[in-house]
Short mmCIF file of C-alpha atoms (C1' of nucleotides) in Angstrom, two decimals:
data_model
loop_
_atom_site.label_atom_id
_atom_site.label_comp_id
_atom_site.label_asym_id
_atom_site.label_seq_id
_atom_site.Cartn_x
_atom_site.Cartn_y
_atom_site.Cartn_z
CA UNK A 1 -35.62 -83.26 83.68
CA UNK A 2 -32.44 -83.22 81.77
CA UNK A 3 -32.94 -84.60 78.03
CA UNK A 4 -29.90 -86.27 76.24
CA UNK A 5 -29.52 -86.45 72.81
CA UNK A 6 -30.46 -89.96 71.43
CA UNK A 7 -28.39 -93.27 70.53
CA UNK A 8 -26.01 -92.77 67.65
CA UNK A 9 -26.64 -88.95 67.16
CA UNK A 10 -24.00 -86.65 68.10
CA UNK A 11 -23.49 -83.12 68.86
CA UNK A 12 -21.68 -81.01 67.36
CA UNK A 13 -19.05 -78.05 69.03
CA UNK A 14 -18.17 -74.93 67.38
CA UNK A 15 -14.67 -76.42 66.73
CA UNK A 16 -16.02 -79.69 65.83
CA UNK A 17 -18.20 -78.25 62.96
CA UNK A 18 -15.33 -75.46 61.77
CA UNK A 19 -13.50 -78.72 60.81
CA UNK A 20 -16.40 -80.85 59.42
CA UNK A 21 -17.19 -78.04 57.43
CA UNK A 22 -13.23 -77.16 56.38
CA UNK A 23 -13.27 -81.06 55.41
CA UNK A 24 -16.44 -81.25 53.58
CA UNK A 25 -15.49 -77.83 51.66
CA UNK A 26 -12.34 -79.31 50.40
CA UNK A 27 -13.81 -82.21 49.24
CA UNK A 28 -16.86 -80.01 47.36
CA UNK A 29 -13.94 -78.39 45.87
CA UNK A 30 -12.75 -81.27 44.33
CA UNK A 31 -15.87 -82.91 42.84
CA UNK A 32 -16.61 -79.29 41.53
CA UNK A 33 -13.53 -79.17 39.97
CA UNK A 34 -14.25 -82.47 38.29
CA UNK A 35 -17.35 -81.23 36.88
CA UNK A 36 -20.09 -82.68 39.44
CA UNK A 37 -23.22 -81.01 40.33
CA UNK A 38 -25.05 -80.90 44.26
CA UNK A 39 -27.92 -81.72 44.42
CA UNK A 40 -30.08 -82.08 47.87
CA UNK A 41 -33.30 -84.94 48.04
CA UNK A 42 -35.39 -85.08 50.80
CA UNK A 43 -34.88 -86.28 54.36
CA UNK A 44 -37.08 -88.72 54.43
CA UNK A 45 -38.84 -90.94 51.63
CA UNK A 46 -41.53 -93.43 50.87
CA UNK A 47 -40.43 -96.53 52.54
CA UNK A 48 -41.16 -98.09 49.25
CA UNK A 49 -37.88 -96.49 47.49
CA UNK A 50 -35.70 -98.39 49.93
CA UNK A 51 -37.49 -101.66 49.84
CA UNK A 52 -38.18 -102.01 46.38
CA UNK A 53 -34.36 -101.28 46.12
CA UNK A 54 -32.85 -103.10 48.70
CA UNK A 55 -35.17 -106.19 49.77
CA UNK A 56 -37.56 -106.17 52.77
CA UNK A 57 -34.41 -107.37 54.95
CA UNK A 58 -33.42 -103.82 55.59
CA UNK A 59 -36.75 -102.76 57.22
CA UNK A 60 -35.27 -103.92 60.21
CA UNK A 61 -32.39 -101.24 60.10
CA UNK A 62 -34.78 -98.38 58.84
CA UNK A 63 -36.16 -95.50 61.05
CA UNK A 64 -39.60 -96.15 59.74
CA UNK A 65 -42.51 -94.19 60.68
CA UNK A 66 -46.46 -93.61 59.47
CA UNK A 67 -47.63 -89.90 58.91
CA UNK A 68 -50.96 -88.71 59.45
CA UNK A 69 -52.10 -89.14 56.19
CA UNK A 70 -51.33 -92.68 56.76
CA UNK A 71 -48.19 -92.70 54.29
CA UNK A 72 -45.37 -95.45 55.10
CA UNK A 73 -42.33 -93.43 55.31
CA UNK A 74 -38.66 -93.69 56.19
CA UNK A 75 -35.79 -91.39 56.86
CA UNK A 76 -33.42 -92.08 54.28
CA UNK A 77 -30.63 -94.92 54.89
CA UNK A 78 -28.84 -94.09 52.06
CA UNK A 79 -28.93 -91.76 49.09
CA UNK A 80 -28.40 -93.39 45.67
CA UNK A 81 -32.36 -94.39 45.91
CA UNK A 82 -33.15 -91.47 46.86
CA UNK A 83 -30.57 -89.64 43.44
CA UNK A 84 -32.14 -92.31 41.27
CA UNK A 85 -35.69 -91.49 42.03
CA UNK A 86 -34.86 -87.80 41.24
CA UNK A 87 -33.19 -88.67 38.58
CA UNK A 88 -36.27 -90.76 36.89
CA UNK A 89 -39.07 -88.58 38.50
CA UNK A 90 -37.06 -85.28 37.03
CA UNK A 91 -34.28 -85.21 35.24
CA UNK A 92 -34.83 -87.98 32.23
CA UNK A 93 -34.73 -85.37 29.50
CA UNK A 94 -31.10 -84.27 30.14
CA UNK A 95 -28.57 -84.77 28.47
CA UNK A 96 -26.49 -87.75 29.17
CA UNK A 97 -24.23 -88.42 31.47
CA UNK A 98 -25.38 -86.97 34.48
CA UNK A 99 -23.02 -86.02 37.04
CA UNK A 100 -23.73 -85.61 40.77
CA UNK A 101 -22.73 -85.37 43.70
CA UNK A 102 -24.60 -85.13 47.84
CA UNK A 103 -23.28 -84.56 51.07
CA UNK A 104 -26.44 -85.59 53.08
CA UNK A 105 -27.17 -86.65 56.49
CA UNK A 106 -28.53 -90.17 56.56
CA UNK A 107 -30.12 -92.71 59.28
CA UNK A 108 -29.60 -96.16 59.79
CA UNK A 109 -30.87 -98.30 63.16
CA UNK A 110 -27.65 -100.05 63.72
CA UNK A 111 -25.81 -100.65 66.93
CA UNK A 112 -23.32 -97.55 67.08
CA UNK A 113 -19.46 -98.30 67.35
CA UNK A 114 -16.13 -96.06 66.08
CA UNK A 115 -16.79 -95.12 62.82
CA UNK A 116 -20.85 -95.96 63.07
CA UNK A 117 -23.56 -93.81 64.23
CA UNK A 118 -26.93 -93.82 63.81
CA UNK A 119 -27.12 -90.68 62.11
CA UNK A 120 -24.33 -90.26 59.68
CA UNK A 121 -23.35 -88.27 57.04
CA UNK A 122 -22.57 -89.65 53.37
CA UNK A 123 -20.60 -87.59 50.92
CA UNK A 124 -21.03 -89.49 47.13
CA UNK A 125 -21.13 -89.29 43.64
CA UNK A 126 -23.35 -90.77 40.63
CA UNK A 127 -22.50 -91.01 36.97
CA UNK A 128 -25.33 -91.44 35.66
CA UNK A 129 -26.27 -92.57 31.62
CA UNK A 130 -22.05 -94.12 30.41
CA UNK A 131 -21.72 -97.94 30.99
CA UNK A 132 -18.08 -97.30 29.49
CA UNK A 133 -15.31 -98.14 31.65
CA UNK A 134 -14.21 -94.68 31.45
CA UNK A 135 -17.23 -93.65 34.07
CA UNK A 136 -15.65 -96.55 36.05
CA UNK A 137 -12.67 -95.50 36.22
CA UNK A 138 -12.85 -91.78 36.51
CA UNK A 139 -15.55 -92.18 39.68
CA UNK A 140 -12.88 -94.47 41.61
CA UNK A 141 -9.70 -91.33 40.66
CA UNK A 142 -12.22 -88.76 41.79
CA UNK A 143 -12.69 -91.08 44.93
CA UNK A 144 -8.91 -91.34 45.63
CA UNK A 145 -8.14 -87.67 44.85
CA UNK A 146 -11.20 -86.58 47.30
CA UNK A 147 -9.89 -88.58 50.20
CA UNK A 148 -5.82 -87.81 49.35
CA UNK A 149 -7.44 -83.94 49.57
CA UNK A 150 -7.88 -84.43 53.03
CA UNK A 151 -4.98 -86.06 53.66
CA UNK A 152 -6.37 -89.60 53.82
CA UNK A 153 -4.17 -92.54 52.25
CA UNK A 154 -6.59 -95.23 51.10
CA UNK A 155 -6.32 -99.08 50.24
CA UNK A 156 -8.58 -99.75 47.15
CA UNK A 157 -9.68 -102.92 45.99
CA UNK A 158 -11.10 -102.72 42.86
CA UNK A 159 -13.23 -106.06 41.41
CA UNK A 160 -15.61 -106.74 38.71
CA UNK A 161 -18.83 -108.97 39.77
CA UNK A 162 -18.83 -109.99 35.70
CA UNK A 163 -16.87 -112.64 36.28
CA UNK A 164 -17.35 -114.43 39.30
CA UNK A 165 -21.23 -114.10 37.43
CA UNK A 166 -20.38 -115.80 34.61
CA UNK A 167 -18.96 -118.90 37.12
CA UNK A 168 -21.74 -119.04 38.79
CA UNK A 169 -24.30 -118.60 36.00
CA UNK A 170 -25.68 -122.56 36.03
CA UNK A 171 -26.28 -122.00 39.40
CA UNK A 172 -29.77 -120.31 40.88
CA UNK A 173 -29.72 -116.73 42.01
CA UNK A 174 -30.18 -118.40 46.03
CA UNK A 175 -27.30 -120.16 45.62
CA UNK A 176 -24.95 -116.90 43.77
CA UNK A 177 -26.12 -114.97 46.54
CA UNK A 178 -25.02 -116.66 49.31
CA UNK A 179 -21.24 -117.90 47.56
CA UNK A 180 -21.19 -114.13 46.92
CA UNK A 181 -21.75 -114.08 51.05
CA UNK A 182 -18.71 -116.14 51.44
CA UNK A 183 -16.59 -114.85 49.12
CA UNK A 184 -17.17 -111.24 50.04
CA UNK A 185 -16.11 -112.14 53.74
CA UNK A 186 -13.33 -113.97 52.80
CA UNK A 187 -14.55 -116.66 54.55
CA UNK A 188 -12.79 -119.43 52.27
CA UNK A 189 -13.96 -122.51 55.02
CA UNK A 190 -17.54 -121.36 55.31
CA UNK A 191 -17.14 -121.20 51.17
CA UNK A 192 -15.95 -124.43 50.88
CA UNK A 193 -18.03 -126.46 53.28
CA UNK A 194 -21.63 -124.73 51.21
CA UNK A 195 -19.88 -125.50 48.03
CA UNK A 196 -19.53 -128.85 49.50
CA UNK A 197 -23.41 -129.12 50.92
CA UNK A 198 -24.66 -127.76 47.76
CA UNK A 199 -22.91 -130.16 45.96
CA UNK A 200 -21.11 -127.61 43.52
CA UNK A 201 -18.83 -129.07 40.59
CA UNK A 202 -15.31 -129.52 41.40
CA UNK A 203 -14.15 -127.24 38.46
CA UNK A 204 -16.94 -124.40 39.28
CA UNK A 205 -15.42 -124.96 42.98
CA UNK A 206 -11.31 -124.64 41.75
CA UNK A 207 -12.78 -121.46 39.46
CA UNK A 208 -14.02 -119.76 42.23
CA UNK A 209 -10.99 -120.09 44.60
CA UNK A 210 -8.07 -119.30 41.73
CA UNK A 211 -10.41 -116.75 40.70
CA UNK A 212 -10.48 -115.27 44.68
CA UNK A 213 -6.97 -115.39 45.11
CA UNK A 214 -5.81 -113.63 42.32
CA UNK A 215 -3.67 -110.35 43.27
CA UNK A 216 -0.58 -108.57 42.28
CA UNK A 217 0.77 -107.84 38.43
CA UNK A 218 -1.08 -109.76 35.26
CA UNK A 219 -4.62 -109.79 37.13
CA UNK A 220 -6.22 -109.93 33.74
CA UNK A 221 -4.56 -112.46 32.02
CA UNK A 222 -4.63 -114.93 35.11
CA UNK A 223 -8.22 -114.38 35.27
CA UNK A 224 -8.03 -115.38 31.48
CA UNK A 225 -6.89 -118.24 32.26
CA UNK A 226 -9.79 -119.05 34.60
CA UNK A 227 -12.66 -117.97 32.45
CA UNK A 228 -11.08 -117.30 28.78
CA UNK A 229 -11.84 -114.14 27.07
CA UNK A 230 -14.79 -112.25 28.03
CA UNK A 231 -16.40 -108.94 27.15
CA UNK A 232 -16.45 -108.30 31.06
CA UNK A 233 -12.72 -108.98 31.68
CA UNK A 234 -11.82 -106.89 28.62
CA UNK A 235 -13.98 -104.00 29.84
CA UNK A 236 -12.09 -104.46 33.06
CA UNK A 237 -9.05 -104.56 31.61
CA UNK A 238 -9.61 -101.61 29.79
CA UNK A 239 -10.34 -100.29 33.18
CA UNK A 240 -7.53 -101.33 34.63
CA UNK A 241 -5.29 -99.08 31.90
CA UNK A 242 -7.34 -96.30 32.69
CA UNK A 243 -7.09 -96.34 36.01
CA UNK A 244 -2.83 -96.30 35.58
CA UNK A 245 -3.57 -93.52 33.60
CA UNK A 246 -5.29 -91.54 36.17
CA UNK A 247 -2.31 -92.56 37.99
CA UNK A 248 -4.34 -94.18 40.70
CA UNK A 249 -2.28 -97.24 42.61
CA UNK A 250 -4.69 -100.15 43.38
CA UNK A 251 -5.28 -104.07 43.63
CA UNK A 252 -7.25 -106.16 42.26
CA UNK A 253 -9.83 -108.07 44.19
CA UNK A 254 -12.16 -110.33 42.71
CA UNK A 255 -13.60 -111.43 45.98
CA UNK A 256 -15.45 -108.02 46.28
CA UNK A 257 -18.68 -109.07 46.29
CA UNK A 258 -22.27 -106.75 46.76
CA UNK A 259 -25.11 -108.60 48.41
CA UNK A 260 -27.39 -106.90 45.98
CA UNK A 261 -28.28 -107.73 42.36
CA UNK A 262 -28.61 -104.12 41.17
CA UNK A 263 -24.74 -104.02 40.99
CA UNK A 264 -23.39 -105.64 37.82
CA UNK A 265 -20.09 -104.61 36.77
CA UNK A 266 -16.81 -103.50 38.40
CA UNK A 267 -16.73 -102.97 42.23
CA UNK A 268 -14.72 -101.34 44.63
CA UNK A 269 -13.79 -100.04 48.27
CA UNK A 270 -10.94 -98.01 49.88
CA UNK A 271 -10.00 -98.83 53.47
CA UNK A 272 -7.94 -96.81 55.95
CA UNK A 273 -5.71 -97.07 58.70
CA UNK A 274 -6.97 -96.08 62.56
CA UNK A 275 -10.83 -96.97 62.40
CA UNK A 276 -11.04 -100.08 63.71
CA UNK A 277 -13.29 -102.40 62.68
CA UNK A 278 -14.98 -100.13 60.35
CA UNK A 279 -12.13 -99.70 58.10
CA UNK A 280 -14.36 -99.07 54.89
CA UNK A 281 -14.39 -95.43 54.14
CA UNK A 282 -16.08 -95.60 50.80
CA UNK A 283 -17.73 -97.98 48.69
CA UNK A 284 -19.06 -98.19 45.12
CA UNK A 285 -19.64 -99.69 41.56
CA UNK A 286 -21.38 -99.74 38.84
CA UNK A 287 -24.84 -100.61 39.18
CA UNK A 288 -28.47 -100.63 37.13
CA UNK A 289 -31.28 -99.54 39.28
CA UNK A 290 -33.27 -96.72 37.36
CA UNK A 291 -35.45 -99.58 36.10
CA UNK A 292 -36.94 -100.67 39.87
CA UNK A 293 -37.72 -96.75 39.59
CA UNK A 294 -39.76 -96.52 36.14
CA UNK A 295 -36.79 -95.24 34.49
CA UNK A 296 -35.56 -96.94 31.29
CA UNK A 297 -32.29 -99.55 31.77
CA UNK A 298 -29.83 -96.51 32.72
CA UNK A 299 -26.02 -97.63 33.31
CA UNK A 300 -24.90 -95.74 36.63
CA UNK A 301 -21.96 -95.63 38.70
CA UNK A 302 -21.00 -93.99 41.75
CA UNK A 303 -19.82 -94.17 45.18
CA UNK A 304 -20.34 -93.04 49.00
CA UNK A 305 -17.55 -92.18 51.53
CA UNK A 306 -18.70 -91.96 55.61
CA UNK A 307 -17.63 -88.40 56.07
CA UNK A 308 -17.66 -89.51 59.54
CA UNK A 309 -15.41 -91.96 59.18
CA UNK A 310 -12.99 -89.49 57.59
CA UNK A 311 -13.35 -86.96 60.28
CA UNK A 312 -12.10 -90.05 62.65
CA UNK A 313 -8.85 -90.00 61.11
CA UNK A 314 -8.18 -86.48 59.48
CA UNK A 315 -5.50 -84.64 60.71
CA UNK A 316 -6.62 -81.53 59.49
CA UNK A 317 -7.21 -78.21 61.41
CA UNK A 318 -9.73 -75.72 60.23
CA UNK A 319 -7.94 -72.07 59.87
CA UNK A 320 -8.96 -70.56 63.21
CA UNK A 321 -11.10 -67.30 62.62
CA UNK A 322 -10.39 -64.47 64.72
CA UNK A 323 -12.35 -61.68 66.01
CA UNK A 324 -11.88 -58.34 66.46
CA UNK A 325 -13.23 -57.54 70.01
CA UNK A 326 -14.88 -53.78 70.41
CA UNK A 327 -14.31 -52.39 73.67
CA UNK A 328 -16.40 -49.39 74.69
CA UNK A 329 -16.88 -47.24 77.32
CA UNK A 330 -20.18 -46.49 78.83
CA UNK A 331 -20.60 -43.46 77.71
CA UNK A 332 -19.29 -44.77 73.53
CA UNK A 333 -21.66 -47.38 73.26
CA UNK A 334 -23.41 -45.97 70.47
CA UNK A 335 -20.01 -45.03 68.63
CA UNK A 336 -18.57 -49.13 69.29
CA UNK A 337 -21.58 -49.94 67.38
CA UNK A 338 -21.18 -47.95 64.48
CA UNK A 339 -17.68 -48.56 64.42
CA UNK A 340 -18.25 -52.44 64.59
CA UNK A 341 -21.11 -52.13 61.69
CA UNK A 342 -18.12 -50.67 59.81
CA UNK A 343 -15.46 -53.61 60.60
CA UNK A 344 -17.94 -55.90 60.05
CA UNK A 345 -17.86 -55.49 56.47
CA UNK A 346 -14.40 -56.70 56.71
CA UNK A 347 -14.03 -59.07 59.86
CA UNK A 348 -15.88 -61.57 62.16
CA UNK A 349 -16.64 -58.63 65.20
CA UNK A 350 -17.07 -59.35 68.78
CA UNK A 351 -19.22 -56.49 70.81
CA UNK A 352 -20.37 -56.43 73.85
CA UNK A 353 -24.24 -57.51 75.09
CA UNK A 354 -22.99 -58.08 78.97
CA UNK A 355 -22.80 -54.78 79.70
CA UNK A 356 -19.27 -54.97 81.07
CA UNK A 357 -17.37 -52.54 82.33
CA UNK A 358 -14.19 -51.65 80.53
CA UNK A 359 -11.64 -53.80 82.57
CA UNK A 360 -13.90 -56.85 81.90
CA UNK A 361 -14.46 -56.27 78.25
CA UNK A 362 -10.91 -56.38 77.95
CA UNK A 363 -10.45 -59.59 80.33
CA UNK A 364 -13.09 -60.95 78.17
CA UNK A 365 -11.38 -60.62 74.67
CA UNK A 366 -8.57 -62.38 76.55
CA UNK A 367 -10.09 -64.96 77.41
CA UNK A 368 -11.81 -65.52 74.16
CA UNK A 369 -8.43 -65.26 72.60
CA UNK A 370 -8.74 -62.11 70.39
CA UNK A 371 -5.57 -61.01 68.57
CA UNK A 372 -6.89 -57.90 68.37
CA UNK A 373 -9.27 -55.36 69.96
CA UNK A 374 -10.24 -52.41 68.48
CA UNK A 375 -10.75 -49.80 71.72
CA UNK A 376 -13.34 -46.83 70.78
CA UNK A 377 -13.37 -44.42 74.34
CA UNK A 378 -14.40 -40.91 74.78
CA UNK A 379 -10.40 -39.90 73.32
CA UNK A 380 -10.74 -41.70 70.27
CA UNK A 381 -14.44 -40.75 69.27
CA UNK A 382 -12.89 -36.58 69.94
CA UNK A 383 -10.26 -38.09 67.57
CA UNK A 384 -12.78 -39.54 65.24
CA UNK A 385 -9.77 -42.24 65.24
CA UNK A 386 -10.04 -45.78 67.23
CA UNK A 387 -7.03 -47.61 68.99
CA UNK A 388 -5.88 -50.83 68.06
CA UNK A 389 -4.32 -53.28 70.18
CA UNK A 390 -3.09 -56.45 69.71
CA UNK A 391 -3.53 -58.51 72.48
CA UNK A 392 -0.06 -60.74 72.49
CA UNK A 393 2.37 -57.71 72.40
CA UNK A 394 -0.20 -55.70 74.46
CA UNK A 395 0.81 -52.63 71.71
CA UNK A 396 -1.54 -50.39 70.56
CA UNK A 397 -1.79 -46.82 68.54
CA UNK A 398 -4.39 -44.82 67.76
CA UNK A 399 -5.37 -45.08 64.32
CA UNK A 400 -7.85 -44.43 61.45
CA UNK A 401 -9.98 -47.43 60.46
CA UNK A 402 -8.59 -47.92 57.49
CA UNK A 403 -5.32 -48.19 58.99
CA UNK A 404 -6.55 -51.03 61.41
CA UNK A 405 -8.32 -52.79 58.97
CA UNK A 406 -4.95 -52.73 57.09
CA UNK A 407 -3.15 -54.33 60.11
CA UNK A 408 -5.61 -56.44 60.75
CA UNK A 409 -6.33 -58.81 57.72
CA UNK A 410 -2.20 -58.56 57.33
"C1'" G B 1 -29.62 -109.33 68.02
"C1'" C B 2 -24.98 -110.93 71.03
"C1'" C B 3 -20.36 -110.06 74.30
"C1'" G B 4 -17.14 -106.97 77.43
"C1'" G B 5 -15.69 -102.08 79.97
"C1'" G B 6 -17.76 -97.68 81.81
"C1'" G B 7 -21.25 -93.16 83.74
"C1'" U B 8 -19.60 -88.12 90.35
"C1'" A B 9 -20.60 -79.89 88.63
"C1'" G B 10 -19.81 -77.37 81.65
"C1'" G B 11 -14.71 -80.25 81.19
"C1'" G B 12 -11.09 -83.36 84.14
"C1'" U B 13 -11.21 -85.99 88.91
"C1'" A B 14 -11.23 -87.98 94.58
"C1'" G B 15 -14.22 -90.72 97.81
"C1'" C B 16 -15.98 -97.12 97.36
"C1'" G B 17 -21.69 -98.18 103.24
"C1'" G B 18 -22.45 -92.65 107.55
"C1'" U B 19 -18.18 -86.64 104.41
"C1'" U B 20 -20.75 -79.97 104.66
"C1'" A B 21 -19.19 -85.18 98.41
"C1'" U B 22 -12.55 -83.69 97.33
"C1'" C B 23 -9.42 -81.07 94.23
"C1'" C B 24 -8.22 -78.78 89.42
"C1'" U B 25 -10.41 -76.17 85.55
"C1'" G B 26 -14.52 -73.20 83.81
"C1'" U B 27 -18.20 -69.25 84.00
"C1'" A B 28 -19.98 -64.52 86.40
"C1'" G B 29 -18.47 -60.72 89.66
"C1'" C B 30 -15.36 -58.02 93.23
"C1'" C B 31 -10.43 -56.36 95.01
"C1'" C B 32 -9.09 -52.86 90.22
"C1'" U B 33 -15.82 -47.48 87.27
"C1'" G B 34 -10.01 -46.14 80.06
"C1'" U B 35 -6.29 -51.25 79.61
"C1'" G B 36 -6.38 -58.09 79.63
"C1'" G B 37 -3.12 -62.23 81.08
"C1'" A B 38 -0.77 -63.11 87.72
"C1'" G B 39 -2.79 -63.32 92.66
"C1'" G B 40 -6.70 -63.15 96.51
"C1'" C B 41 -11.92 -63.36 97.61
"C1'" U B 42 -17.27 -64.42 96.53
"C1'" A B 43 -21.00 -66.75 93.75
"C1'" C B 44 -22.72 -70.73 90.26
"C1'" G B 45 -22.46 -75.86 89.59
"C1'" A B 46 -22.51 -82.98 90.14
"C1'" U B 47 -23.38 -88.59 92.45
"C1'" C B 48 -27.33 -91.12 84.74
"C1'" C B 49 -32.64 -93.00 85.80
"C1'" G B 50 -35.69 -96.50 88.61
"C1'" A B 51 -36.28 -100.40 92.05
"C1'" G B 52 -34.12 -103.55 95.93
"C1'" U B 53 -30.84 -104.68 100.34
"C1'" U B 54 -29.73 -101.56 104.73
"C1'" C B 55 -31.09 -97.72 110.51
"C1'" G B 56 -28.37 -95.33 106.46
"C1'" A B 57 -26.43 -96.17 99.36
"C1'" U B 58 -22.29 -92.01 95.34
"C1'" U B 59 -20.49 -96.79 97.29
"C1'" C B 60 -23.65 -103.29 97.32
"C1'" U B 61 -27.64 -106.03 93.97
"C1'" C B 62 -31.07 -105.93 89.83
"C1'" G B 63 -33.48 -103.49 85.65
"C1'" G B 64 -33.35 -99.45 82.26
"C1'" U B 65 -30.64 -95.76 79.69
"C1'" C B 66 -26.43 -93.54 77.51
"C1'" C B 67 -21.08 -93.74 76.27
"C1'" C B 68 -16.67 -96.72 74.71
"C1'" G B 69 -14.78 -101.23 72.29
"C1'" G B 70 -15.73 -105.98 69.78
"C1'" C B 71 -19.22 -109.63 67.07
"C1'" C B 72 -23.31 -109.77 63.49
"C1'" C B 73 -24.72 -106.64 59.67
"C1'" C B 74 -23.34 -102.90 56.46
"C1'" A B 75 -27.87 -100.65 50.90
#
RNA sequence: GCCGGGGUAGGGUAGCGGUUAUCCUGUAGCCCUGUGGAGGCUACGAUCCGAGUUCGAUUCUCGGUCCCGGCCCCA
């Protein structure tokens, strides 16, 4: 019986991990650079750490499962639970801020489409310990300048959940959630007819939509005009500079809305071109969640970007490596496999384990599209030399290994 | 959870009630036991799974499953 691989999973080819990992090593470069540490958490997690983080609601999307010691566990869904958790359980003493970064596999039960699978792989940050706009603002540069690494050109909306807040503060956290629904769809009818049922004060109505709409130059001081002067907007604004100083071009979006409570202050998400309907390569914000954990009230911010979501639309090719193919006679073996022990401290070797004859070895490194192969025969073991050949010209010479080796990595 | 389009060798395909299931490619080998790429030959290899209709199903019907796209959702 032939077994495929399940829903949403995916295999992948020799080609198609060279260039996941080419991809995901220039974007480690980059958060390195920028002073972020990896760190790895485990695969799966109490079910608890997701719940008590994200509502009961997302049960429904978890790959849940009981051990035999009768422990309710999940396969992680995400990872900033999981980084927060460490972070409370293990790292509390350090000094602050912490920063980190995780390229992780993760596991949602979702209905798979372009861009969504049900095992997926999240590549993210977390500042963790600075409330200051200054975490803010460098975690959305080192978001552009990871995805501009790999060639990706990004739309990001940036928003601050302060100050549709304070607008909505008479109202009860039911209500907030669900205008935050609305607003975060863009769904301005659906917005207004609730605002309507729920009976909402024409000004707190007029706020919300002038607030919504604003975009373009003098973001801040329109929104001023809406709320007056508050510490949120300010911190925004400040923001805002920063963010011009990091040179990164953006918009402003106040309708960026998180269905959670955990995230407080300034938002934001990059879309790209060529995915679809999942256009969202990377979300984040700044968020307070250490203290569902046990932690103290810890300011964090970070982000995620769907690796595979990149990988949909990167044009980048991974440097092919090539390998130097030892051909042998029957009668050399034993030399090709010293000689190869000896390139291999050098280059990615190819030997023979088919026992082919000579003709085929060669055939073989042809049709495995060797540029070179090194060619070690009764004549060149009496020589104690070895013949190279590269395989487009067809020339070869007999030569020491040094010399190949030489001509080789040229 | 909902809607649509699909599934024939490893990859790409033809057949659309009765075929030895087509062709290309691939892989292994031979022609050709120290020189590959061309050509010829040989071998390997498929109707997604299950049920129904039928004398007979790859073909028609239903269910499942997986893939692709969209909706919902998206921590």
């Amino acid at each position: 019986m032939k077994i495929s691989k399940p829903r949403g999973t995916r295999d992948f080819l020799p080609e198609d991990t060279a260039l996941r990992r080419h991809v995901e090593s220039i974007m480690r470069q980059v958060v390195t650079h920028w002073g972020y540490h990896e760190i790895i958490t485990p695969t799966f997690e109490h079910l608890d750490l997701f719940t008590l983080k994200s509502g009961e609601g997302i049960i429904g999307e978890i790959y849940k499962f009981t051990d035999k010691g009768n422990r309710d566990l999940s396969l992680r869904p995400e990872l900033t639970a999981p980084v927060m958790r460490m972070y409370v359980n293990e790292m509390q003493a350090r000094p602050l801020p912490l920063k980190l970064f995780y390229f992780e596999n993760c596991f949602r039960y979702e209905r798979p489409q372009k861009g969504r699978f049900r095992e997926f792989w999240q590549f993210g940050v977390e500042v963790i310990g600075s409330k200051s706009p200054h975490a803010d603002a460098e975690v959305i540069a080192l978001a552009e300048q990871i995805l501009e690494s790999v060639g990706i050109k990004g739309d990001i909306h940036v928003g601050h959940l302060g100050i549709i807040r304070h607008i909505l503060r008479e109202l009860e956290g039911e209500k907030q959630n669900k205008i935050m629904r609305f607003v975060d769809k863009k769904d301005d009818k659906g917005l207004d007819e609730y605002l309507e049922a729920i009976n909402a004060p024409i000004e707190l109505r007029e706020q919300i939509f002038e607030l919504v709409s604003i975009s373009g130059e003098n973001a801040i001081s329109k929104a001023k005009e809406i709320v007056g002067d508050l510490p949120e907007l300010e911190s925004f604004e400040k923001l805002l500079n920063l963010l011009d100083a990091y040179g990164v071009n953006y918009s402003v979006d106040f309708g960026i809305a998180r269905g959670l409570d955990y995230y407080t202050g300034m938002v934001f998400e990059i879309y790209a071109e060529g995915l679809g309907a999942q256009n969202q390569v990377c979300g984040g914000g700044a968020y307070q969640l250490i203290h569902l954990f046990g932690g103290g009230d810890v300011p964090s911010t970070g982000f995620g970007i769907g690796f595979d979501r990149i990988m949909e639309i990167c044009k980048l090719q991974p440097k092919p490596i090539q390998e130097v193919v030892v051909v042998a006679t029957d009668d050399t073996r034993s030399e090709a496999i010293d000689i190869a022990s000896q390139l291999r401290q050098h280059v990615p070797v190819y030997l023979d384990i088919m026992e082919r004859n000579f003709r085929n070895q060669l055939s073989h490194a042809n049709n495995m599209k060797a540029d070179y192969v090194v060619i070690v025969g009764k004549k060149e073991v009496e020589a104690g030399k070895i013949t190279l050949k590269e395989m487009s010209s067809g020339e070869q010479g007999l030569v020491t290994l040094e010399e190949a080796l030489e001509l080789i990595k040229r």
